[in-house]
Coordinates of C-alpha atoms and ligand atoms in Angstrom, one line a residue:
M1461 CA -20.6 2.6 -21.0
S1462 CA -21.2 0.9 -17.7
T1463 CA -21.6 3.3 -14.7
D1464 CA -20.6 0.8 -12.0
K1465 CA -18.2 2.4 -9.5
P1466 CA -15.0 0.4 -9.0
G1467 CA -15.2 -1.7 -5.8
E1468 CA -19.0 -1.7 -5.8
H1469 CA -20.2 -5.3 -5.9
V1470 CA -22.6 -5.7 -8.8
G1471 CA -23.7 -8.9 -10.7
S1472 CA -21.2 -10.4 -13.1
V1473 CA -20.9 -8.7 -16.5
L1474 CA -22.0 -12.1 -17.9
Q1475 CA -25.4 -11.7 -16.3
R1476 CA -25.9 -8.1 -17.5
K1477 CA -27.7 -6.9 -20.7
L1478 CA -25.1 -5.2 -22.8
S1479 CA -25.9 -2.0 -24.8
L1480 CA -24.7 -1.0 -28.2
V1481 CA -22.4 1.6 -26.6
D1482 CA -20.7 -1.2 -24.5
M1483 CA -19.9 -3.2 -27.7
L1484 CA -19.1 -0.6 -30.3
D1485 CA -16.2 1.8 -30.3
P1486 CA -17.9 5.1 -31.3
G1487 CA -15.0 6.4 -33.4
T1488 CA -14.4 3.2 -35.4
F1489 CA -18.1 2.5 -35.8
G1490 CA -18.8 6.1 -37.0
D1491 CA -16.1 5.7 -39.6
V1492 CA -17.5 2.4 -40.9
V1493 CA -21.0 3.8 -41.1
D1494 CA -19.7 6.9 -42.9
S1495 CA -17.9 4.9 -45.5
L1496 CA -20.9 2.6 -46.1
G1497 CA -23.2 5.6 -46.4
E1498 CA -20.8 7.0 -49.1
L1499 CA -20.7 3.7 -50.8
Y1500 CA -24.5 3.3 -51.0
R1501 CA -25.1 7.0 -51.4
V1502 CA -27.9 6.6 -48.8
G1503 CA -28.2 8.1 -45.4
I1504 CA -27.6 5.7 -42.5
R1505 CA -28.4 6.5 -38.9
V1506 CA -27.8 4.0 -36.0
L1507 CA -29.7 4.6 -32.7
D1508 CA -29.4 2.7 -29.4
A1509 CA -32.4 1.4 -27.4
Q1510 CA -32.7 4.8 -25.7
G1511 CA -33.0 6.6 -29.0
R1512 CA -29.5 8.1 -28.8
T1513 CA -27.7 8.5 -32.2
L1514 CA -24.5 6.4 -32.4
A1515 CA -23.6 7.1 -36.0
D1516 CA -25.1 9.3 -38.7
A1517 CA -24.0 9.2 -42.3
K1518 CA -25.6 11.7 -44.8
G1519 CA -27.0 10.4 -48.1
S1520 CA -27.8 12.1 -51.4
N1521 CA -31.2 13.5 -50.3
G1522 CA -29.8 16.7 -48.8
D1523 CA -31.0 19.2 -51.5
F1524 CA -34.4 17.6 -52.0
C1525 CA -35.2 17.4 -48.3
G1526 CA -33.8 20.9 -47.6
F1527 CA -36.2 22.2 -50.3
V1528 CA -39.2 20.4 -48.9
T1529 CA -38.5 21.3 -45.2
A1530 CA -38.1 25.0 -46.2
S1531 CA -41.8 25.3 -45.8
G1532 CA -43.3 25.2 -42.3
E1533 CA -45.7 22.4 -43.1
G1534 CA -42.9 20.4 -44.8
R1535 CA -40.7 20.8 -41.8
S1536 CA -43.3 19.6 -39.3
R1537 CA -44.3 16.6 -41.4
C1538 CA -40.6 15.7 -41.8
N1539 CA -40.1 15.9 -38.0
A1540 CA -43.1 13.7 -37.4
Q1541 CA -41.9 11.2 -39.9
V1542 CA -38.4 11.1 -38.4
S1543 CA -39.6 10.7 -34.8
R1544 CA -42.0 8.0 -35.8
M1545 CA -39.0 6.1 -37.2
T1546 CA -36.6 6.8 -34.3
E1547 CA -39.0 6.3 -31.5
G1548 CA -42.0 4.5 -32.9
P1549 CA -42.7 0.7 -32.8
L1550 CA -40.6 -1.6 -34.9
T1551 CA -43.7 -3.2 -36.3
P1552 CA -45.5 -2.9 -39.6
V1553 CA -47.8 0.0 -38.6
Q1554 CA -48.5 3.4 -40.1
G1555 CA -47.9 2.3 -43.7
A1556 CA -44.7 0.4 -43.0
Q1557 CA -44.3 -3.0 -44.7
V1558 CA -42.1 -5.9 -44.0
L1559 CA -39.3 -6.1 -46.5
P1560 CA -39.2 -9.6 -48.0
G1561 CA -36.0 -11.4 -47.3
P1562 CA -34.2 -13.0 -44.3
A1563 CA -34.8 -11.5 -40.8
L1564 CA -31.4 -9.9 -40.3
L1565 CA -29.8 -9.3 -37.0
G1566 CA -32.8 -11.1 -35.5
G1567 CA -35.7 -8.8 -36.4
E1568 CA -38.0 -8.0 -39.3
V1569 CA -36.8 -5.3 -41.7
L1570 CA -39.5 -2.7 -42.4
S1571 CA -40.0 -0.4 -45.5
Q1572 CA -41.5 2.9 -44.4
P1573 CA -42.9 5.3 -47.0
C1574 CA -42.3 9.1 -46.6
F1575 CA -44.9 11.7 -47.4
T1576 CA -42.6 13.0 -50.1
G1577 CA -42.8 9.8 -52.1
L1578 CA -39.4 8.7 -51.0
R1579 CA -38.8 5.7 -48.7
Y1580 CA -36.9 4.6 -45.6
V1581 CA -35.9 1.2 -44.4
M1582 CA -35.8 0.4 -40.6
M1583 CA -33.8 -2.5 -39.3
P1584 CA -33.9 -3.5 -35.6
V1585 CA -30.6 -4.5 -34.0
V1586 CA -31.4 -7.6 -32.0
W1587 CA -28.5 -9.3 -30.1
E1588 CA -28.9 -12.5 -28.1
G1589 CA -32.7 -11.9 -27.9
D1590 CA -32.5 -8.2 -26.8
V1591 CA -33.4 -5.3 -29.0
L1592 CA -30.3 -3.0 -28.6
G1593 CA -31.3 -0.4 -31.1
R1594 CA -32.2 0.2 -34.8
V1595 CA -30.7 1.3 -38.1
L1596 CA -32.5 3.7 -40.4
F1597 CA -31.6 3.8 -44.1
G1598 CA -32.7 6.6 -46.4
P1599 CA -34.5 8.3 -47.6
F1600 CA -33.9 7.0 -51.2
A1601 CA -36.2 7.0 -54.2
P1602 CA -37.9 3.7 -54.9
E1603 CA -37.4 2.5 -58.4
E1604 CA -41.1 2.5 -59.0
L1605 CA -41.5 6.2 -58.2
K1606 CA -42.6 8.0 -61.4
E1607 CA -43.8 11.3 -60.1
L1608 CA -44.0 13.0 -56.8
P1609 CA -47.4 12.9 -54.9
A1610 CA -49.7 15.8 -55.7
S1611 CA -50.2 16.3 -51.9
L1612 CA -46.7 17.7 -51.8
A1613 CA -47.9 20.8 -53.7
E1614 CA -51.5 20.9 -52.3
V1615 CA -50.9 20.3 -48.6
V1616 CA -47.3 21.0 -48.1
G1617 CA -47.1 24.0 -50.4
V1618 CA -44.0 22.9 -52.3
D1619 CA -43.2 23.8 -56.0
L1620 CA -43.6 20.4 -57.5
A1621 CA -41.6 21.2 -60.6
R1622 CA -38.6 22.2 -58.6
A1623 CA -39.0 19.3 -56.3
S1624 CA -39.2 16.9 -59.2
E1625 CA -36.0 18.3 -60.5
L1626 CA -34.2 17.9 -57.2
V1627 CA -35.5 14.4 -56.5
T1628 CA -33.4 13.2 -59.5
H1629 CA -30.3 13.8 -57.3
V1630 CA -31.7 11.4 -54.7
R1631 CA -30.4 7.8 -55.0
R1632 CA -32.9 5.6 -56.8
M1633 CA -32.9 2.0 -55.7
S1634 CA -34.8 -1.1 -56.6
E1635 CA -36.1 -3.4 -53.9
H1636 CA -33.5 -5.9 -54.8
K1637 CA -30.7 -3.3 -54.3
V1638 CA -32.2 -2.2 -51.0
S1639 CA -32.2 -5.8 -49.7
R1640 CA -28.6 -6.3 -50.7
M1641 CA -27.6 -3.0 -49.0
V1642 CA -29.4 -4.1 -45.8
V1643 CA -27.9 -7.6 -45.8
N1644 CA -24.5 -6.1 -46.4
F1645 CA -24.8 -3.6 -43.6
A1646 CA -26.2 -6.3 -41.2
Q1647 CA -23.3 -8.6 -41.8
V1648 CA -20.8 -5.8 -41.1
M1649 CA -22.6 -4.8 -38.0
A1650 CA -22.9 -8.4 -36.8
A1651 CA -19.1 -8.8 -37.2
L1652 CA -18.5 -5.6 -35.3
L1653 CA -20.9 -6.5 -32.5
A1654 CA -19.3 -10.0 -32.1
A1655 CA -15.8 -8.6 -31.9
G1656 CA -17.0 -5.7 -29.7
Q1657 CA -18.8 -8.0 -27.3
K1658 CA -15.8 -10.3 -27.0
A1659 CA -13.4 -7.4 -26.3
Y1660 CA -15.9 -5.8 -23.8
L1661 CA -16.5 -9.0 -21.9
T1662 CA -12.8 -9.8 -21.7
G1663 CA -12.0 -6.3 -20.4
Q1664 CA -14.8 -6.4 -17.9
L1665 CA -14.0 -9.9 -16.7
H1666 CA -10.4 -8.8 -16.2
L1667 CA -11.6 -5.8 -14.3
E1668 CA -14.0 -7.9 -12.2
A1669 CA -11.1 -10.3 -11.4
M1670 CA -9.0 -7.4 -10.3
L1671 CA -11.7 -5.9 -8.2
E1672 CA -12.3 -9.3 -6.6
T1673 CA -8.6 -9.6 -5.8
Q1674 CA -8.6 -6.0 -4.4
R1675 CA -11.7 -6.9 -2.2
E1676 CA -9.9 -10.0 -0.9
L1677 CA -6.8 -8.0 -0.2
E1678 CA -8.8 -5.4 1.7
T1679 CA -10.5 -8.1 3.8
Q1680 CA -7.1 -9.6 4.6
N1681 CA -5.7 -6.2 5.4
A1682 CA -8.5 -5.5 7.8
Q1683 CA -8.0 -8.9 9.5
L1684 CA -4.2 -8.2 9.8
L1685 CA -5.0 -4.8 11.3
R1686 CA -7.3 -6.4 13.9
L1687 CA -4.7 -9.1 14.6
N1688 CA -2.0 -6.4 14.9
Q1689 CA -4.1 -4.5 17.4
R1690 CA -4.7 -7.6 19.4
L1691 CA -0.9 -8.3 19.4
K1692 CA -0.1 -4.8 20.5
E1693 CA -2.6 -5.1 23.3
A1694 CA -1.2 -8.5 24.4
D1695 CA 2.3 -7.0 24.3
R1696 CA 1.2 -4.0 26.4
I1697 CA -0.4 -6.3 28.9
K1698 CA 2.8 -8.4 29.0
S1699 CA 5.0 -5.4 29.6
S1700 CA 2.7 -4.1 32.3
F1701 CA 2.6 -7.5 34.0
L1702 CA 6.4 -7.8 33.8
G1703 CA 6.8 -4.3 35.2
T1704 CA 4.5 -4.9 38.1
V1705 CA 6.0 -8.3 39.0
S1706 CA 9.6 -7.0 38.8
H1707 CA 8.7 -4.1 40.9
E1708 CA 7.1 -6.3 43.6
L1709 CA 10.1 -8.7 43.5
R1710 CA 12.7 -6.0 43.8
T1711 CA 11.8 -4.8 47.3
P1712 CA 11.9 -8.2 49.1
L1713 CA 15.0 -9.1 47.2
A1714 CA 16.8 -5.9 48.3
S1715 CA 16.0 -6.9 51.9
I1716 CA 17.4 -10.5 51.3
I1717 CA 20.6 -9.0 50.0
G1718 CA 20.8 -6.4 52.7
Y1719 CA 20.3 -8.8 55.6
S1720 CA 22.8 -11.3 54.0
E1721 CA 25.4 -8.5 53.8
M1722 CA 24.8 -7.7 57.5
L1723 CA 25.2 -11.4 58.3
S1724 CA 28.4 -11.7 56.3
E1725 CA 29.9 -8.6 57.9
G1726 CA 29.2 -10.2 61.3
L1727 CA 26.9 -7.5 62.5
V1728 CA 24.8 -10.0 64.3
G1729 CA 27.5 -12.3 65.4
G1730 CA 30.5 -14.1 63.9
L1731 CA 30.0 -16.8 61.2
N1732 CA 32.3 -19.7 60.5
A1733 CA 34.1 -20.1 57.2
E1734 CA 31.4 -22.4 55.7
Q1735 CA 28.5 -20.1 56.8
T1736 CA 30.3 -17.1 55.4
Q1737 CA 30.7 -18.9 52.1
F1738 CA 27.0 -19.8 52.0
V1739 CA 26.0 -16.2 52.8
R1740 CA 28.3 -14.9 50.1
T1741 CA 26.6 -17.2 47.6
I1742 CA 23.2 -15.9 48.7
I1743 CA 24.5 -12.3 48.1
D1744 CA 26.0 -13.2 44.7
K1745 CA 22.8 -15.0 43.4
G1746 CA 20.7 -12.2 44.9
N1747 CA 22.6 -9.6 43.0
T1748 CA 22.3 -11.6 39.7
L1749 CA 18.6 -11.9 40.3
L1750 CA 18.3 -8.2 41.1
K1751 CA 20.1 -7.3 37.8
L1752 CA 17.7 -9.5 35.9
I1753 CA 14.7 -8.0 37.6
S1754 CA 16.0 -4.5 37.0
S1755 CA 16.5 -5.3 33.3
I1756 CA 13.0 -6.5 33.0
L1757 CA 11.7 -3.4 34.7
D1758 CA 13.8 -1.2 32.4
M1759 CA 12.6 -3.0 29.3
S1760 CA 8.9 -2.9 30.3
Q1761 CA 9.3 0.9 30.9
I1762 CA 11.0 1.4 27.6
E1763 CA 8.2 -0.6 25.8
A1764 CA 5.5 1.4 27.6
G1765 CA 7.2 4.6 26.4
K1766 CA 7.7 5.7 30.0
V1767 CA 11.5 6.3 29.8
R1768 CA 12.5 9.9 29.8
L1769 CA 16.2 10.7 29.4
A1770 CA 17.6 13.2 31.7
F1771 CA 20.3 15.0 29.8
E1772 CA 23.2 16.7 31.5
W1773 CA 26.9 17.4 30.8
V1774 CA 28.7 14.1 31.2
D1775 CA 32.4 13.3 31.4
V1776 CA 32.4 10.2 29.2
Q1777 CA 36.0 9.2 30.1
E1778 CA 35.1 9.1 33.7
L1779 CA 31.9 7.3 32.9
V1780 CA 33.7 4.5 30.9
E1781 CA 36.2 4.1 33.7
S1782 CA 33.4 3.7 36.3
A1783 CA 31.7 1.1 34.1
L1784 CA 34.9 -0.8 33.9
T1785 CA 35.2 -1.0 37.7
S1786 CA 31.8 -2.6 37.9
V1787 CA 32.7 -5.5 35.6
A1788 CA 36.4 -5.8 36.8
P1789 CA 35.6 -8.4 39.6
Q1790 CA 33.9 -10.8 37.2
A1791 CA 36.7 -10.3 34.6
Q1792 CA 39.3 -11.0 37.3
R1793 CA 37.5 -14.1 38.4
K1794 CA 37.5 -15.4 34.8
G1795 CA 41.2 -14.5 34.4
L1796 CA 40.5 -12.0 31.6
V1797 CA 42.7 -9.1 30.6
L1798 CA 40.5 -6.0 30.8
K1799 CA 42.0 -2.9 29.1
A1800 CA 40.7 0.6 28.4
E1801 CA 42.1 2.9 25.7
M1802 CA 41.2 6.5 26.2
P1803 CA 41.9 9.4 23.8
P1804 CA 45.4 10.8 24.2
V1805 CA 44.2 14.4 24.2
V1806 CA 41.9 16.1 26.6
Q1807 CA 38.3 15.0 26.2
A1808 CA 35.4 17.5 26.1
R1809 CA 32.3 16.7 28.0
V1810 CA 29.2 15.6 26.1
V1811 CA 25.5 15.9 26.7
A1812 CA 23.9 12.6 27.7
D1813 CA 21.8 10.8 30.4
R1814 CA 24.6 9.7 32.7
E1815 CA 22.9 6.7 34.2
K1816 CA 21.6 5.4 30.9
L1817 CA 24.9 5.9 29.1
R1818 CA 26.7 4.1 32.0
Q1819 CA 24.3 1.2 31.7
V1820 CA 25.0 1.0 27.9
V1821 CA 28.7 0.6 28.6
V1822 CA 28.2 -1.8 31.5
N1823 CA 25.8 -4.0 29.5
L1824 CA 28.3 -4.3 26.6
L1825 CA 31.2 -4.9 29.0
A1826 CA 29.2 -7.5 31.0
N1827 CA 28.4 -9.4 27.8
A1828 CA 32.0 -9.2 26.6
V1829 CA 33.1 -10.7 30.0
K1830 CA 30.3 -13.3 30.0
F1831 CA 30.9 -14.6 26.5
T1832 CA 34.7 -14.6 26.6
P1833 CA 36.4 -17.8 27.9
T1834 CA 39.1 -17.8 30.6
G1835 CA 42.4 -16.3 29.3
G1836 CA 40.7 -14.0 26.8
R1837 CA 40.7 -10.3 26.7
V1838 CA 38.2 -7.4 26.7
D1839 CA 39.1 -4.0 25.4
V1840 CA 37.1 -0.8 25.6
R1841 CA 38.1 2.1 23.4
L1842 CA 36.8 5.7 23.7
S1843 CA 37.4 7.9 20.7
E1844 CA 38.1 11.6 20.7
L1845 CA 35.3 14.0 19.8
G1846 CA 35.1 14.6 16.1
P1847 CA 32.9 14.2 13.0
Q1848 CA 31.1 10.8 13.0
A1849 CA 30.4 9.7 9.4
E1850 CA 27.5 7.4 10.5
L1851 CA 25.6 10.3 12.1
G1852 CA 26.7 13.2 9.9
A1853 CA 27.5 15.1 13.1
S1854 CA 30.2 15.7 15.6
G1855 CA 30.3 13.1 18.3
Y1856 CA 32.3 10.2 19.7
H1857 CA 32.3 6.4 19.7
I1858 CA 32.8 3.7 22.2
E1859 CA 34.0 0.2 21.2
V1860 CA 33.9 -2.9 23.3
E1861 CA 35.9 -5.7 21.8
D1862 CA 36.4 -9.2 23.1
T1863 CA 38.1 -12.4 22.1
G1864 CA 35.0 -14.5 23.0
V1865 CA 32.7 -17.0 21.3
G1866 CA 31.5 -14.6 18.6
I1867 CA 28.1 -14.2 17.0
P1868 CA 26.9 -16.0 13.8
A1869 CA 26.3 -13.6 11.0
D1870 CA 22.5 -14.5 10.7
Q1871 CA 22.0 -13.6 14.4
R1872 CA 23.7 -10.2 14.5
D1873 CA 20.5 -8.2 13.8
R1874 CA 18.3 -10.3 16.0
I1875 CA 20.4 -10.1 19.2
F1876 CA 19.1 -6.5 19.7
Q1877 CA 15.5 -7.7 20.0
S1878 CA 14.3 -8.2 23.5
F1879 CA 14.5 -11.7 25.0
Y1880 CA 16.5 -12.9 22.0
Q1881 CA 19.5 -15.1 22.7
V1882 CA 21.7 -17.0 20.3
D1883 CA 21.5 -20.0 22.5
D1884 CA 18.1 -20.2 24.0
S1885 CA 18.1 -23.9 24.9
P1886 CA 17.2 -24.7 28.5
T1887 CA 20.7 -26.2 29.0
R1888 CA 22.5 -23.0 27.8
E1889 CA 25.8 -22.2 29.3
Y1890 CA 25.4 -18.4 29.9
G1891 CA 22.9 -16.8 32.2
G1892 CA 20.8 -13.7 31.2
A1893 CA 17.4 -12.9 29.9
G1894 CA 18.2 -11.5 26.5
L1895 CA 17.4 -8.0 27.4
G1896 CA 20.8 -6.3 27.8
L1897 CA 21.3 -5.4 24.1
A1898 CA 17.6 -4.4 23.6
I1899 CA 18.1 -1.8 26.4
V1900 CA 21.5 -0.7 24.9
K1901 CA 19.8 -0.1 21.5
S1902 CA 16.9 1.7 23.0
Y1903 CA 19.1 4.1 25.1
V1904 CA 21.6 4.7 22.3
E1905 CA 18.9 5.6 19.8
G1906 CA 17.2 7.7 22.5
H1907 CA 20.4 9.8 22.4
G1908 CA 20.3 10.0 18.6
G1909 CA 23.1 7.4 18.3
Q1910 CA 23.6 4.1 16.7
V1911 CA 24.9 0.7 17.8
S1912 CA 26.3 -2.0 15.6
V1913 CA 28.3 -5.2 15.9
T1914 CA 31.1 -7.0 13.9
S1915 CA 32.0 -10.5 14.9
E1916 CA 33.7 -13.7 13.9
V1917 CA 32.5 -16.9 15.4
G1918 CA 35.2 -18.4 17.7
R1919 CA 37.4 -15.2 17.4
G1920 CA 35.4 -12.5 19.2
S1921 CA 33.0 -9.6 18.7
C1922 CA 33.2 -5.8 18.6
F1923 CA 30.2 -3.7 19.6
R1924 CA 30.4 -0.1 18.4
V1925 CA 28.3 2.7 19.8
V1926 CA 28.4 6.0 17.9
M1927 CA 26.9 9.0 19.8
P1928 CA 26.4 12.7 18.9
Q1929 CA 28.1 15.2 21.1
E1930 CA 24.7 16.6 21.8
P1931 CA 21.4 14.7 21.1
P1932 CA 19.4 16.2 18.3
L1933 CA 16.7 18.6 19.5
S1934 CA 14.0 16.8 17.6
G1935 CA 13.7 13.3 16.1
Q1936 CA 12.7 9.9 17.5
G1937 CA 14.5 10.3 20.8
P1938 CA 13.0 11.8 23.9
A1939 CA 12.7 15.6 24.1
Y1940 CA 16.1 17.1 24.8
I1941 CA 16.4 20.1 27.1
P1942 CA 19.8 21.7 26.9
P1943 CA 21.6 22.0 30.2
P1944 CA 21.5 25.5 31.8
V1945 CA 24.1 28.0 30.4
D1946 CA 26.1 28.3 33.7
T1947 CA 27.0 24.6 33.4
E1948 CA 28.7 25.2 30.1
P1949 CA 31.2 22.4 29.7
E1950 CA 34.8 23.1 30.7
R1951 CA 37.7 21.6 28.9
F1952 CA 39.8 19.4 31.1
Ligands
ADP251 P1 21.8 -11.8 27.5 O1 23.3 -11.5 27.5 O2 21.2 -11.5 28.8 O3 21.5 -13.1 27.0 P2 21.7 -9.6 25.6 O4 20.6 -8.9 25.0 O5 22.7 -8.8 26.3 O6 21.1 -10.7 26.6 O7 22.4 -10.4 24.5 C1 21.6 -11.2 23.6 C2 22.4 -12.3 23.0 O8 23.5 -11.8 22.2 C3 23.2 -13.1 24.0 O9 22.4 -14.1 24.6 C4 24.3 -13.7 23.2 O10 23.9 -14.8 22.5 C5 24.6 -12.6 22.2 N1 25.7 -11.7 22.7 C6 25.7 -10.5 23.2 N2 26.9 -10.0 23.4 C7 27.8 -11.0 23.0 C8 29.2 -11.1 23.0 N3 30.0 -10.1 23.4 N4 29.8 -12.2 22.5 C9 29.0 -13.2 22.0 N5 27.6 -13.2 22.0 C10 27.0 -12.1 22.5

């Protein structure tokens, strides 16, 4: 069996010398050799190139050999004989002779006499020019054996009469029969080797192809990782650049707005109607720009993980009403009906970051007003405190519904990504940078809540924020430190 580790790049299996173990299934091959040994009544032993036995079928020589090897000299001669055949050269030396007949499995078949007068046959297993092992047949009694050699009694010290009696149990074979047995066995073995080689190569090639695919995937994976790191780094630089630029822009802009307000209030002298109109436009545009810059700054801080929510007891009802007042002027200017629906019963306070939660509601209301044409309506609904199925916890929800342009179904997930806008053409009708909803999502999730949208193009949209009464103590949100006990919420 090959010892290559998976993933280790070695030469193709097609370039490697195969071994008998690679090509033969030990179980099946052992059974085949056993049945052939039984059929011929001759022992058959198959060894690989390293001298390891792959199959060993016993023959009819057991009693005779057992008797001979019972003596010390017999045993050591037998051992020497066997190791000569299992480890010695596969050439006609030390009394071995080439058996006449075709060279089977690519090598010469040798007939090897045993000191007992019996005989063995050795057949090399040659496959595609490589010697992969050898097969030993025997011992059997050659047909011409009349009586056992006298040396058996003289040198080995064996009772010749008893040995002669036992040798009659050993299979006697003519040279012709031996040749037929060997041819027969060689054919079976050639068929097994051919099938085994095919199966082994197919399996290995399949494995190599899989390993190759795995290596390619690993390389691609590593490239993707590197690319991902570069993207993250680029994203971090972008956020930090945006953060710095926005910060630097905010200060002079605040001055522009401040001085313009002083001008419009006549603090440095009266203005005529046209001048007042111009200054008001400067203030309006300045405020729009300031909101945009603030959004960019908020988003860059969110992305840099610098936002920390400061939790406190918050009166949501009051917070929603305050958010409404900040969008009321725009709604009025567009002739929209702006309505709030509050819970009929008293509302308990909740734990939240007041400023962030206010911004969530303001962003949703500002969008509703922005994307609703004149004459439309915007409703904000605050629920009572109670179990919230989406969160599996007690909480509340805020819905902002409008009768505006609506959002196509395929865009509804993407509008929560930063800088994403349904209409991002340079000629787009509505202002904005595509950050409002990304900020909403980040703040809501920071509280352990969820935001979702339902919409129908041309009919309107409804944004729904579900919040827990208290943010979870652990989770993806920022660390939550409960407010001090003495500020325990009062019912009102
Ligand atoms: P901005 O409003 O600055 O473009 P937002 O992140 O707040 O960025 O919104 C992203 C996009 O989602 C908007 O550009 C718009 O296409 C869509 N959108 C958000 N709210 C509404 C709404 N109430 N009605 C229709 N479209 C909306």
